[in-house]
Coordinates of C-alpha atoms and ligand atoms in Angstrom, one line a residue:
M241 CA 69.8 117.3 80.9
E242 CA 70.4 120.5 82.6
Q243 CA 73.7 119.8 84.4
E244 CA 76.6 122.1 84.0
H245 CA 79.6 120.9 82.1
K246 CA 81.8 123.4 84.1
G247 CA 85.5 123.3 83.2
M248 CA 85.1 120.1 81.4
D249 CA 88.2 119.0 79.7
Q250 CA 86.9 117.0 76.8
A251 CA 88.5 113.6 76.4
K252 CA 90.9 114.0 79.3
S253 CA 90.5 111.7 82.2
L254 CA 90.3 113.2 85.7
W255 CA 93.5 111.4 86.5
L256 CA 95.5 112.9 83.6
A257 CA 93.9 116.4 83.9
N258 CA 95.1 116.6 87.5
N259 CA 98.5 114.9 87.3
K260 CA 102.0 116.1 86.8
K261 CA 103.5 116.0 83.3
Y262 CA 106.6 114.1 82.5
S263 CA 109.2 115.1 80.0
F264 CA 111.8 112.4 79.5
P265 CA 114.2 112.6 76.5
S266 CA 113.8 110.6 73.4
V267 CA 116.4 108.1 72.3
S268 CA 119.1 109.7 70.2
E269 CA 121.8 106.9 70.0
D270 CA 122.1 103.2 70.2
L271 CA 121.9 101.9 73.7
T272 CA 122.2 98.6 75.6
A273 CA 120.7 97.3 78.8
D274 CA 119.7 93.9 80.2
V275 CA 116.0 94.4 79.5
I276 CA 114.3 96.7 77.0
I277 CA 110.7 97.4 77.9
V278 CA 108.4 99.0 75.3
G279 CA 105.4 100.8 76.7
G280 CA 105.1 103.2 79.7
G281 CA 101.6 102.2 81.0
I282 CA 100.9 100.3 84.2
T283 CA 102.2 97.1 82.6
G284 CA 105.6 98.5 81.5
I285 CA 106.1 100.4 84.7
A286 CA 105.1 97.4 87.0
T287 CA 107.4 95.2 84.9
A288 CA 110.3 97.6 85.0
F289 CA 109.8 97.8 88.7
D290 CA 109.9 94.0 89.1
M291 CA 113.0 93.8 86.9
T292 CA 114.9 96.2 89.1
E293 CA 113.9 94.2 92.2
R294 CA 115.6 91.3 90.5
G295 CA 118.7 93.3 89.8
F296 CA 118.3 93.8 86.0
E297 CA 119.3 97.0 84.3
V298 CA 116.4 98.4 82.4
I299 CA 115.5 100.8 79.5
L300 CA 111.9 101.7 79.1
I301 CA 110.6 103.6 76.0
D302 CA 107.2 105.0 75.1
A303 CA 106.0 106.2 71.8
D304 CA 104.2 109.1 73.4
Q305 CA 104.5 110.2 77.0
V306 CA 104.3 107.7 79.8
L307 CA 100.9 107.0 81.4
Q308 CA 98.9 108.7 78.6
G309 CA 97.6 105.4 77.1
T310 CA 94.8 103.2 78.5
T311 CA 96.3 103.4 82.0
G312 CA 95.7 107.2 82.1
H313 CA 92.0 106.5 81.2
T314 CA 91.2 103.6 83.4
T315 CA 88.7 103.4 86.3
A316 CA 91.3 101.6 88.4
K317 CA 89.4 99.1 90.5
V318 CA 92.0 96.8 91.9
T319 CA 90.1 93.5 92.0
S320 CA 89.9 89.9 91.1
Q321 CA 86.2 90.3 90.3
H322 CA 86.6 90.4 86.6
D323 CA 82.9 90.8 85.7
V324 CA 80.7 87.7 85.7
Y325 CA 83.5 85.4 84.7
Y326 CA 84.3 82.5 87.0
H327 CA 81.6 80.0 86.3
E328 CA 82.6 80.1 82.6
L329 CA 86.3 80.0 83.4
I330 CA 85.8 76.8 85.4
Q331 CA 84.2 75.2 82.5
Q332 CA 86.8 76.5 80.2
I333 CA 90.1 75.7 82.0
G334 CA 88.9 73.4 84.9
M335 CA 88.7 74.0 88.6
S336 CA 92.4 73.9 89.6
K337 CA 93.5 76.3 86.9
A338 CA 90.5 78.7 87.7
R339 CA 91.7 78.6 91.3
L340 CA 95.2 79.6 90.1
Y341 CA 93.7 82.5 88.1
V342 CA 92.0 83.9 91.2
E343 CA 95.1 83.3 93.3
A344 CA 97.3 85.2 90.7
N345 CA 95.0 88.2 90.8
E346 CA 94.6 88.2 94.6
K347 CA 98.4 88.0 94.9
A348 CA 98.7 90.9 92.5
K349 CA 96.3 93.0 94.5
E350 CA 98.2 92.1 97.7
L351 CA 101.5 93.1 95.9
I352 CA 100.1 96.5 95.1
Q353 CA 98.9 96.9 98.7
A354 CA 102.3 95.8 100.1
R355 CA 104.2 98.1 97.8
V356 CA 102.0 101.1 98.7
K357 CA 102.7 100.4 102.4
E358 CA 106.4 99.7 102.0
H359 CA 107.0 102.9 100.0
Q360 CA 104.3 104.9 101.8
I361 CA 102.7 105.8 98.5
D362 CA 99.9 108.4 98.8
C363 CA 97.5 107.1 96.1
Q364 CA 94.1 106.9 97.8
L365 CA 94.3 103.1 98.1
E366 CA 91.1 102.1 99.8
I367 CA 89.8 98.6 100.6
R368 CA 86.3 98.3 99.0
D369 CA 84.0 95.4 98.4
A370 CA 83.3 94.8 94.7
Y371 CA 79.6 94.2 93.7
L372 CA 78.1 92.7 90.7
Y373 CA 74.3 93.5 90.6
T374 CA 71.3 92.9 88.5
K375 CA 67.7 94.1 88.1
E376 CA 66.7 91.2 85.8
D377 CA 65.6 87.6 86.4
S378 CA 68.1 86.4 83.8
G379 CA 70.8 88.3 85.7
V380 CA 69.9 86.6 89.0
N381 CA 70.4 83.2 87.3
K382 CA 73.8 84.3 86.1
L383 CA 74.8 85.6 89.5
K384 CA 73.6 82.4 91.1
K385 CA 75.9 80.4 88.9
E386 CA 78.7 82.9 89.7
L387 CA 78.0 82.5 93.4
D388 CA 78.3 78.8 93.0
A389 CA 81.7 79.3 91.3
Y390 CA 82.8 81.6 94.1
K391 CA 82.0 78.9 96.6
Q392 CA 83.9 76.3 94.7
L393 CA 86.9 78.6 94.2
G394 CA 86.9 79.6 97.9
I395 CA 86.3 83.3 97.2
D396 CA 85.2 85.4 100.1
R397 CA 81.7 86.6 99.2
E398 CA 78.3 87.9 100.3
W399 CA 74.9 87.7 98.6
K400 CA 72.6 90.7 98.8
T401 CA 69.2 91.7 97.6
E402 CA 69.5 95.4 98.1
L403 CA 72.1 98.0 97.4
P404 CA 72.6 101.0 99.7
F405 CA 71.8 103.4 96.8
D406 CA 69.3 101.2 95.0
R407 CA 66.6 99.1 96.6
D408 CA 65.2 98.0 93.3
I409 CA 67.9 95.4 92.4
K410 CA 67.1 91.7 92.4
A411 CA 70.5 90.4 93.5
A412 CA 74.1 91.4 94.1
L413 CA 77.2 89.2 94.5
V414 CA 79.9 90.8 96.6
M415 CA 83.6 89.9 96.5
T416 CA 84.8 91.3 99.7
Q417 CA 88.1 93.1 100.5
Q418 CA 89.0 94.3 97.1
A419 CA 90.5 97.8 96.4
Q420 CA 90.5 101.0 94.4
F421 CA 93.2 103.6 94.0
H422 CA 94.5 106.6 92.1
P423 CA 96.4 104.8 89.4
L424 CA 98.7 107.7 88.4
H425 CA 99.7 108.6 91.9
Y426 CA 100.7 105.0 92.4
L427 CA 102.6 104.9 89.2
D428 CA 104.2 108.3 89.8
A429 CA 105.8 106.9 92.9
L430 CA 107.0 103.8 91.0
I431 CA 108.5 106.0 88.3
E432 CA 110.4 108.1 91.0
L433 CA 111.8 104.8 92.4
L434 CA 112.7 103.6 88.9
I435 CA 114.7 106.8 88.3
E436 CA 116.4 106.3 91.7
R437 CA 117.3 102.8 90.7
G438 CA 118.9 104.0 87.5
V439 CA 116.2 102.9 85.0
R440 CA 116.5 105.0 81.8
I441 CA 113.1 106.2 80.6
Y442 CA 112.6 107.7 77.1
E443 CA 109.5 109.2 75.6
Q444 CA 108.5 110.1 72.0
T445 CA 110.4 107.0 71.0
T446 CA 108.4 104.6 68.9
A447 CA 109.5 101.0 68.6
V448 CA 108.9 99.8 65.0
D449 CA 110.7 96.5 64.7
V450 CA 112.8 93.9 66.5
K451 CA 116.1 92.4 65.4
E452 CA 115.8 88.8 66.8
G453 CA 118.8 86.8 68.0
N454 CA 120.8 86.0 71.2
R455 CA 121.0 89.7 71.8
P456 CA 117.7 91.0 70.4
A457 CA 117.3 94.7 69.7
V458 CA 114.3 97.0 69.5
I459 CA 114.6 99.2 66.5
T460 CA 113.1 102.7 66.9
K461 CA 111.5 104.9 64.3
S462 CA 114.6 107.1 64.4
G463 CA 116.6 104.0 63.4
H464 CA 118.4 103.5 66.8
H465 CA 119.0 100.0 68.1
L466 CA 118.2 99.3 71.8
T467 CA 120.0 96.0 72.4
G468 CA 119.3 93.8 75.4
R469 CA 119.2 90.2 76.7
Y470 CA 115.4 90.4 76.9
I471 CA 112.7 92.5 75.2
I472 CA 109.3 92.9 76.8
S473 CA 106.4 94.3 74.8
C474 CA 104.1 96.2 77.1
S475 CA 102.7 98.4 74.3
H476 CA 99.1 97.4 74.8
F477 CA 98.7 96.1 71.3
P478 CA 102.0 94.2 70.7
F479 CA 104.3 96.5 68.8
Y480 CA 106.1 93.5 67.2
D481 CA 104.2 90.4 66.0
G482 CA 107.1 88.0 65.5
K483 CA 104.8 85.6 63.5
G484 CA 102.5 85.4 66.6
L485 CA 99.6 86.6 64.5
Y486 CA 98.4 88.8 67.3
F487 CA 96.4 91.0 64.9
T488 CA 94.1 88.0 64.3
R489 CA 93.9 87.0 68.0
I490 CA 92.9 90.2 69.8
H491 CA 90.4 92.9 69.3
P492 CA 89.9 96.3 71.0
E493 CA 86.8 97.1 73.1
Q494 CA 86.0 100.7 73.8
S495 CA 84.3 102.1 76.9
Y496 CA 83.3 105.5 78.2
V497 CA 83.7 107.1 81.6
V498 CA 82.2 110.3 83.1
A499 CA 83.4 111.8 86.3
V500 CA 80.6 113.7 88.1
K501 CA 79.7 115.3 91.4
T502 CA 76.5 113.6 92.5
K503 CA 73.6 114.8 94.7
Q504 CA 73.6 111.6 96.7
P505 CA 76.9 110.0 97.8
L506 CA 77.9 106.6 96.4
P507 CA 78.2 104.4 99.5
D508 CA 81.4 102.4 100.2
G509 CA 81.9 99.9 97.4
M510 CA 82.7 99.4 93.8
Y511 CA 79.8 98.4 91.7
L512 CA 79.2 96.8 88.3
G513 CA 75.7 96.5 87.0
I514 CA 75.7 93.4 84.8
D515 CA 72.5 94.1 82.8
Q516 CA 73.1 95.4 79.3
P517 CA 74.4 98.1 78.8
A518 CA 76.6 97.4 81.9
H519 CA 77.5 100.2 84.2
S520 CA 80.4 100.6 86.6
L521 CA 80.6 102.9 89.6
R522 CA 83.3 103.9 92.0
T523 CA 84.3 107.0 94.0
A524 CA 87.5 109.0 93.6
E525 CA 88.9 112.1 95.3
I526 CA 90.0 115.1 93.4
N527 CA 91.2 118.3 95.1
G528 CA 89.7 117.1 98.4
E529 CA 86.3 116.5 96.9
E530 CA 84.5 113.2 96.2
V531 CA 83.5 112.5 92.7
V532 CA 81.9 109.4 91.2
L533 CA 83.2 107.7 88.1
I534 CA 80.5 106.2 86.0
G535 CA 81.7 103.8 83.2
G536 CA 80.3 101.5 80.6
E537 CA 78.6 101.6 77.2
G538 CA 81.3 99.2 75.9
H539 CA 81.5 98.2 72.2
K540 CA 84.1 97.3 69.6
T541 CA 86.3 100.3 68.9
G542 CA 85.2 102.3 65.9
Q543 CA 81.8 100.5 65.8
G544 CA 79.8 102.3 68.4
G545 CA 77.9 104.8 66.3
N546 CA 77.4 108.2 67.8
E547 CA 80.0 108.6 70.6
A548 CA 78.2 111.5 72.3
A549 CA 75.2 109.3 72.8
H550 CA 77.2 106.9 74.9
Y551 CA 78.2 109.7 77.3
E552 CA 74.7 110.9 77.4
A553 CA 73.5 107.4 78.3
L554 CA 76.0 107.3 81.2
E555 CA 74.9 110.7 82.4
K556 CA 71.3 109.7 82.3
F557 CA 72.1 106.5 84.3
G558 CA 74.0 108.7 86.8
Q559 CA 71.1 111.2 87.0
D560 CA 68.6 108.3 87.6
T561 CA 70.8 106.6 90.2
L562 CA 72.5 109.3 92.3
G563 CA 71.4 112.6 90.8
I564 CA 74.1 114.7 89.0
Q565 CA 75.2 118.1 90.3
E566 CA 78.1 118.7 87.9
I567 CA 79.8 116.8 85.1
L568 CA 83.5 117.3 85.4
Y569 CA 85.2 115.0 82.8
R570 CA 84.3 112.6 80.0
W571 CA 86.7 110.3 78.4
S572 CA 86.8 107.0 76.5
T573 CA 89.5 104.5 75.7
H574 CA 89.8 100.9 74.8
D575 CA 91.4 97.7 76.1
M576 CA 92.4 94.5 74.2
V577 CA 90.4 91.3 74.4
T578 CA 91.8 87.9 73.5
M579 CA 90.0 85.0 71.7
D580 CA 89.3 83.1 74.9
Q581 CA 89.1 86.1 77.2
I582 CA 92.3 85.2 79.1
P583 CA 95.2 87.6 78.7
Y584 CA 98.3 86.6 76.7
I585 CA 101.3 86.9 79.0
G586 CA 104.6 85.1 78.3
H587 CA 106.9 84.3 75.4
L588 CA 105.8 86.2 72.3
T589 CA 105.9 82.8 70.4
K590 CA 107.4 79.4 71.2
N591 CA 110.4 80.4 69.1
N592 CA 111.2 83.6 71.0
P593 CA 113.0 82.6 74.2
N594 CA 114.0 86.2 74.9
I595 CA 111.0 88.3 73.7
F596 CA 108.0 88.6 75.9
V597 CA 104.5 90.1 75.6
A598 CA 101.6 91.1 78.0
T599 CA 98.3 92.1 76.4
G600 CA 94.6 91.3 76.2
F601 CA 93.6 92.4 79.8
R602 CA 89.9 92.7 79.0
K603 CA 89.5 95.8 81.1
W604 CA 91.1 94.2 84.2
G605 CA 94.6 95.5 83.8
M606 CA 95.3 96.8 87.3
T607 CA 95.9 93.4 88.8
T608 CA 96.7 91.7 85.5
S609 CA 99.6 94.0 84.8
H610 CA 101.2 92.9 88.1
V611 CA 100.5 89.2 87.3
A612 CA 102.4 89.9 84.1
A613 CA 105.3 91.6 85.8
T614 CA 105.9 88.7 88.1
L615 CA 105.3 86.0 85.6
I616 CA 107.6 87.5 83.0
G617 CA 110.2 88.1 85.6
D618 CA 110.0 84.4 86.6
L619 CA 110.2 83.3 83.0
I620 CA 113.3 85.4 82.5
E621 CA 114.9 84.0 85.6
R622 CA 113.7 80.5 84.6
K623 CA 111.9 80.1 87.9
S624 CA 108.7 78.0 87.8
N625 CA 105.6 80.0 88.0
P626 CA 102.2 78.3 88.6
Y627 CA 100.3 80.7 86.3
E628 CA 102.5 80.2 83.2
S629 CA 100.3 77.7 81.4
I630 CA 97.1 79.7 82.0
Y631 CA 98.4 82.8 80.4
T632 CA 100.9 81.5 77.8
P633 CA 100.1 83.1 74.4
S634 CA 100.9 79.7 72.8
R635 CA 98.1 77.9 74.6
L636 CA 95.6 75.8 72.6
I637 CA 92.3 77.5 72.4
S638 CA 89.1 75.5 72.3
D639 CA 86.9 75.2 69.2
S640 CA 84.1 77.2 70.5
F641 CA 86.4 80.2 71.1
V642 CA 88.0 79.6 67.7
K643 CA 84.5 79.8 66.1
D644 CA 83.9 83.1 67.9
F645 CA 87.3 84.2 66.7
I646 CA 86.4 83.5 63.1
K647 CA 83.2 85.5 63.6
E648 CA 85.3 88.3 65.1
N649 CA 87.7 88.2 62.2
T650 CA 84.9 88.1 59.7
N651 CA 83.8 91.3 61.3
V652 CA 87.3 92.7 61.2
A653 CA 87.6 91.6 57.6
A654 CA 84.3 93.3 56.8
K655 CA 85.6 96.5 58.4
L656 CA 88.8 96.1 56.4
I657 CA 86.9 96.5 53.1
S658 CA 83.7 98.2 54.2
G659 CA 83.6 101.7 53.1
K660 CA 86.4 101.4 50.7
L661 CA 84.1 101.5 47.7
D662 CA 81.4 103.7 49.2
R663 CA 81.1 107.2 47.9
P664 CA 80.4 109.5 50.9
D665 CA 77.2 111.4 50.4
Q666 CA 78.4 114.5 52.3
S667 CA 80.8 117.2 51.4
I668 CA 82.9 119.5 53.5
D669 CA 80.2 122.1 53.3
D670 CA 77.9 119.8 55.2
L671 CA 80.2 119.7 58.2
K672 CA 79.4 122.2 61.0
P673 CA 82.3 123.9 62.9
G674 CA 83.7 121.4 65.4
E675 CA 82.5 118.4 63.4
G676 CA 84.3 115.7 61.4
G677 CA 83.4 112.9 59.1
I678 CA 84.1 111.1 55.8
V679 CA 83.4 113.4 52.9
S680 CA 83.7 113.7 49.1
Y681 CA 86.4 116.2 48.4
D682 CA 88.0 117.0 45.0
H683 CA 86.2 113.9 43.6
K684 CA 87.9 111.7 46.2
K685 CA 86.9 110.3 49.6
C686 CA 88.7 111.7 52.6
G687 CA 88.4 112.2 56.3
A688 CA 87.7 115.9 57.2
F689 CA 87.5 117.8 60.5
K690 CA 86.3 121.4 60.5
S691 CA 87.6 123.3 63.5
E692 CA 85.6 126.0 65.3
D693 CA 87.5 128.8 63.5
G694 CA 86.7 127.1 60.1
S695 CA 90.2 125.5 59.5
L696 CA 90.1 122.2 57.7
F697 CA 92.1 119.1 58.5
L698 CA 92.0 116.4 55.9
V699 CA 93.3 112.9 56.2
D700 CA 93.4 109.7 54.1
T701 CA 91.0 107.3 56.0
T702 CA 93.1 104.2 55.4
C703 CA 94.6 103.0 58.7
T704 CA 98.3 102.7 58.4
H705 CA 98.4 99.5 60.4
L706 CA 96.6 97.0 58.1
G707 CA 94.5 99.1 55.9
C708 CA 91.1 99.2 57.5
E709 CA 88.9 102.3 57.1
V710 CA 89.0 104.6 60.2
A711 CA 85.8 106.1 61.6
W712 CA 85.3 109.5 63.0
N713 CA 84.9 109.8 66.8
N714 CA 83.2 113.1 67.4
S715 CA 83.5 113.1 71.2
D716 CA 87.2 112.5 71.4
R717 CA 87.9 114.1 68.0
T718 CA 89.9 111.2 66.8
W719 CA 89.9 108.8 63.9
D720 CA 89.4 105.3 65.3
C721 CA 90.2 102.1 63.5
P722 CA 87.5 99.4 64.1
C723 CA 89.9 96.5 63.4
H724 CA 92.7 96.8 65.9
G725 CA 92.0 100.0 67.7
S726 CA 94.6 102.4 66.4
R727 CA 93.5 106.0 67.0
F728 CA 94.7 109.1 65.1
S729 CA 94.4 112.9 65.8
I730 CA 92.7 115.4 63.5
T731 CA 96.1 115.9 61.9
G732 CA 96.5 112.2 61.4
E733 CA 99.2 111.7 64.1
V734 CA 99.1 108.3 66.0
V735 CA 97.3 108.8 69.3
E736 CA 97.3 105.1 70.1
G737 CA 98.8 102.0 68.3
P738 CA 99.2 99.5 66.9
A739 CA 99.6 101.8 63.9
K740 CA 103.1 103.4 64.0
K741 CA 102.7 105.8 61.0
P742 CA 100.4 108.8 60.8
L743 CA 97.5 108.8 58.4
K744 CA 98.4 110.2 55.0
R745 CA 97.6 113.8 54.4
S746 CA 97.9 113.9 50.7
Y747 CA 95.0 116.4 50.3
K748 CA 95.5 120.1 49.9
E749 CA 93.7 121.9 52.8
Q750 CA 91.9 125.1 52.4
Ligands
FAD365 C1 87.3 102.5 80.2 C2 88.2 101.5 80.9 C3 88.1 101.3 82.3 C4 88.9 100.3 82.9 N1 88.8 100.1 84.2 C5 89.6 99.2 84.8 C6 89.4 98.9 86.2 O1 88.6 99.5 86.9 N2 90.2 98.0 86.7 C7 91.1 97.3 86.0 O2 91.8 96.4 86.5 N3 91.3 97.6 84.7 C8 90.6 98.5 84.1 N4 90.7 98.8 82.8 C9 91.8 98.1 82.0 C10 93.2 98.8 82.2 O3 93.0 100.2 82.3 C11 94.1 98.4 81.1 O4 94.1 97.0 81.0 C12 95.6 98.8 81.4 O5 95.6 100.2 81.7 C13 96.5 98.5 80.2 O6 97.7 99.0 80.6 P1 99.0 98.8 79.6 O7 100.1 99.4 80.3 O8 99.0 97.4 79.1 O9 98.6 99.7 78.3 P2 98.7 101.3 78.1 O10 98.4 102.0 79.4 O11 97.9 101.7 76.9 O12 100.2 101.6 77.9 C14 100.9 101.2 76.7 C15 101.9 102.2 76.3 O13 102.7 101.7 75.2 C16 103.0 102.8 74.4 N5 103.3 102.3 73.0 C17 102.4 101.7 72.2 N6 103.0 101.4 71.0 C18 104.3 101.7 71.2 C19 105.4 101.6 70.4 N7 105.4 101.1 69.1 N8 106.6 102.0 70.8 C20 106.7 102.6 72.1 N9 105.7 102.7 72.9 C21 104.5 102.3 72.5 C22 101.8 103.7 74.4 O14 102.1 105.0 74.1 C23 101.3 103.5 75.9 O15 101.8 104.5 76.7 C24 89.9 99.6 82.1 C25 90.0 99.8 80.7 C26 89.1 100.7 80.1 C27 89.2 100.9 78.6

C-alpha cells in the first residue's frame, strides 16, 4: 500500500503517545495501609477509587509506570456487548445468571458515565450504539441466535441488514446506548482525585510475593513489605498465585490496532465484524482531528507468526472499507482469557479471605474493571453482591470447558518444550539491521536483535516465569512468551508480566 506512515510511533498507542507522563516514586521503606493494590491499569485505579469512596486508606504500586500496560493499548469501547457471547452464556450459566452478567456490565457502564458527569471529566465520553455484523450466512445464523438471547435477556437492540459504511453486509445486531471514551483521560482524572484523597501511588515497584496472614503483606522486589488488611491483585496476570493455579487457568490473547486517518468518515457507532479474522472499528479524537481505530487479528500471544503481516491485514481492511489517508499509530497488546470465558473476580482462593484478584477480562475490561472494583469492595465490606457467584475464581467449571482447558494446556506445554532442542538454522550474520530472531551463537542458541547501527543485543530465550521459549515479535521489538504472555525488551527487561525477572543475558555481545 502507498499510505504514508507519517510520524508513526511504532508500538505506542495513540492514547499513550499523546498523554501526560507520570513519575511517582518507588517504594523505599516498609509501609502500611488498609488496602494494598498491585497494578496501575484501569482495574487497579478503578478499585483504588472505589476503596477511597468506602473510606479505606490505599497504597497502589506498579512494576512499571501506571497506565502503560494493556489499559494504555486498549480500544476502550465501554459496552456490555462482549462479542457474540450471550446465547452461549445462557446455556453455560442459565438465564438468571446471564441476566445478572448483563446487569453487572450495564451498571459498570452507568457508573463510568455518572463519574464522568459528577467530576466533569473531559474524556470524549460519547454514547454510541455497538454493532456486531457479518457478511456470511453462517454469521447470520450466529447473530440470529444472539438476537434471540438479547430478547430473552431484555437487551435493547436493533436488527439491520445494511451498515452506513458498508451495504454488502448480510446482518447486524445492534446493542443500543453503549459508549466509547478516551481511557487515559478518564483515568488521569481518577488519579488526580486519588492523590487528593491521599492515596499513595508508587511506580517501578514490582510485587514479587505475599506474606499471608491476618495482616498480609506484599513483598516487593526491593525487599520491602507493604502490609495491609487486604491485598488486591490487579496486575493483569496475577502477580501471586497462592495455590490458585492461575497459570494453568488463563492464557493471553494478543490483538493489533492501527489508528488511521480515513478518506470516508466512520459513521456514529462502534463496530465489530464477527467473520474471521474479526475486525473492530471505532472513532477517536486526537488533537482536534478524527481518527479511526481498526483492531483485530487476534491470536494466542507469541503464536501469531509474522507480526507485521497482522498490521498489514488491518490496513488492507481499512483501505477496502473506508480508504486510508494516513497511518498514524500501530500497536499490539494482549488480554487474559479464562477457561470458561468468564473473568475471575473475587477471593484469590477459598483459603484467602483477605487477598483478592481480578483477571481474565477477555478484551472487555472497560466495564469489567468496574464490575471488579465494586464486587471486591462489597466482598471486603462483607456486603452481599449479586454477581459474586458468577465471577468467583473458585467456581466449578463444566467438563466441556475443562476439555478445552486441557487442549489449551497441551498447547502451552508444547510451547514449554518446543524449540528447546531445536538448533536454529540462522546466525547473527543472517539478521538485517532492525531485525531480531533466534540464532546460533558461539555454538549455543540465543535470542538476538541487531539494531540499525549494528549493535547486538543477546538474550537467553528461556522465559523467567515458567521456562517456556520466548518468540521474537518484530513489530513491537519484544520477546513474547507464548505460554502466559510475558513480554521482554531487546535488553531482556520485563515489559509485561507475569515474569518478574529479566531474561538472562549471559552472552558476550559484540
Ligand atoms: C487490543 C485490545 C483491545 C481492547 N479493546 C477493548 C475495548 O474496546 N473495550 C473493553 O472493554 N476492553 C478492551 N480490551 C481489554 C482491556 O483493555 C483490558 O481488559 C484492560 O485494559 C485490563 O486492565 P488491567 O488494569 O487489568 O491490566 P493492565 O492495564 O495491564 O494493568 C496491569 C498493571 O499491573 C502492573 N503489574 C504487573 N505485574 C506487576 C507486579 N508484579 N508488581 C507490580 N505491578 C505489576 C503492570 O505494570 C500494569 O501497569 C482490549 C484489549 C486488547 C488487548
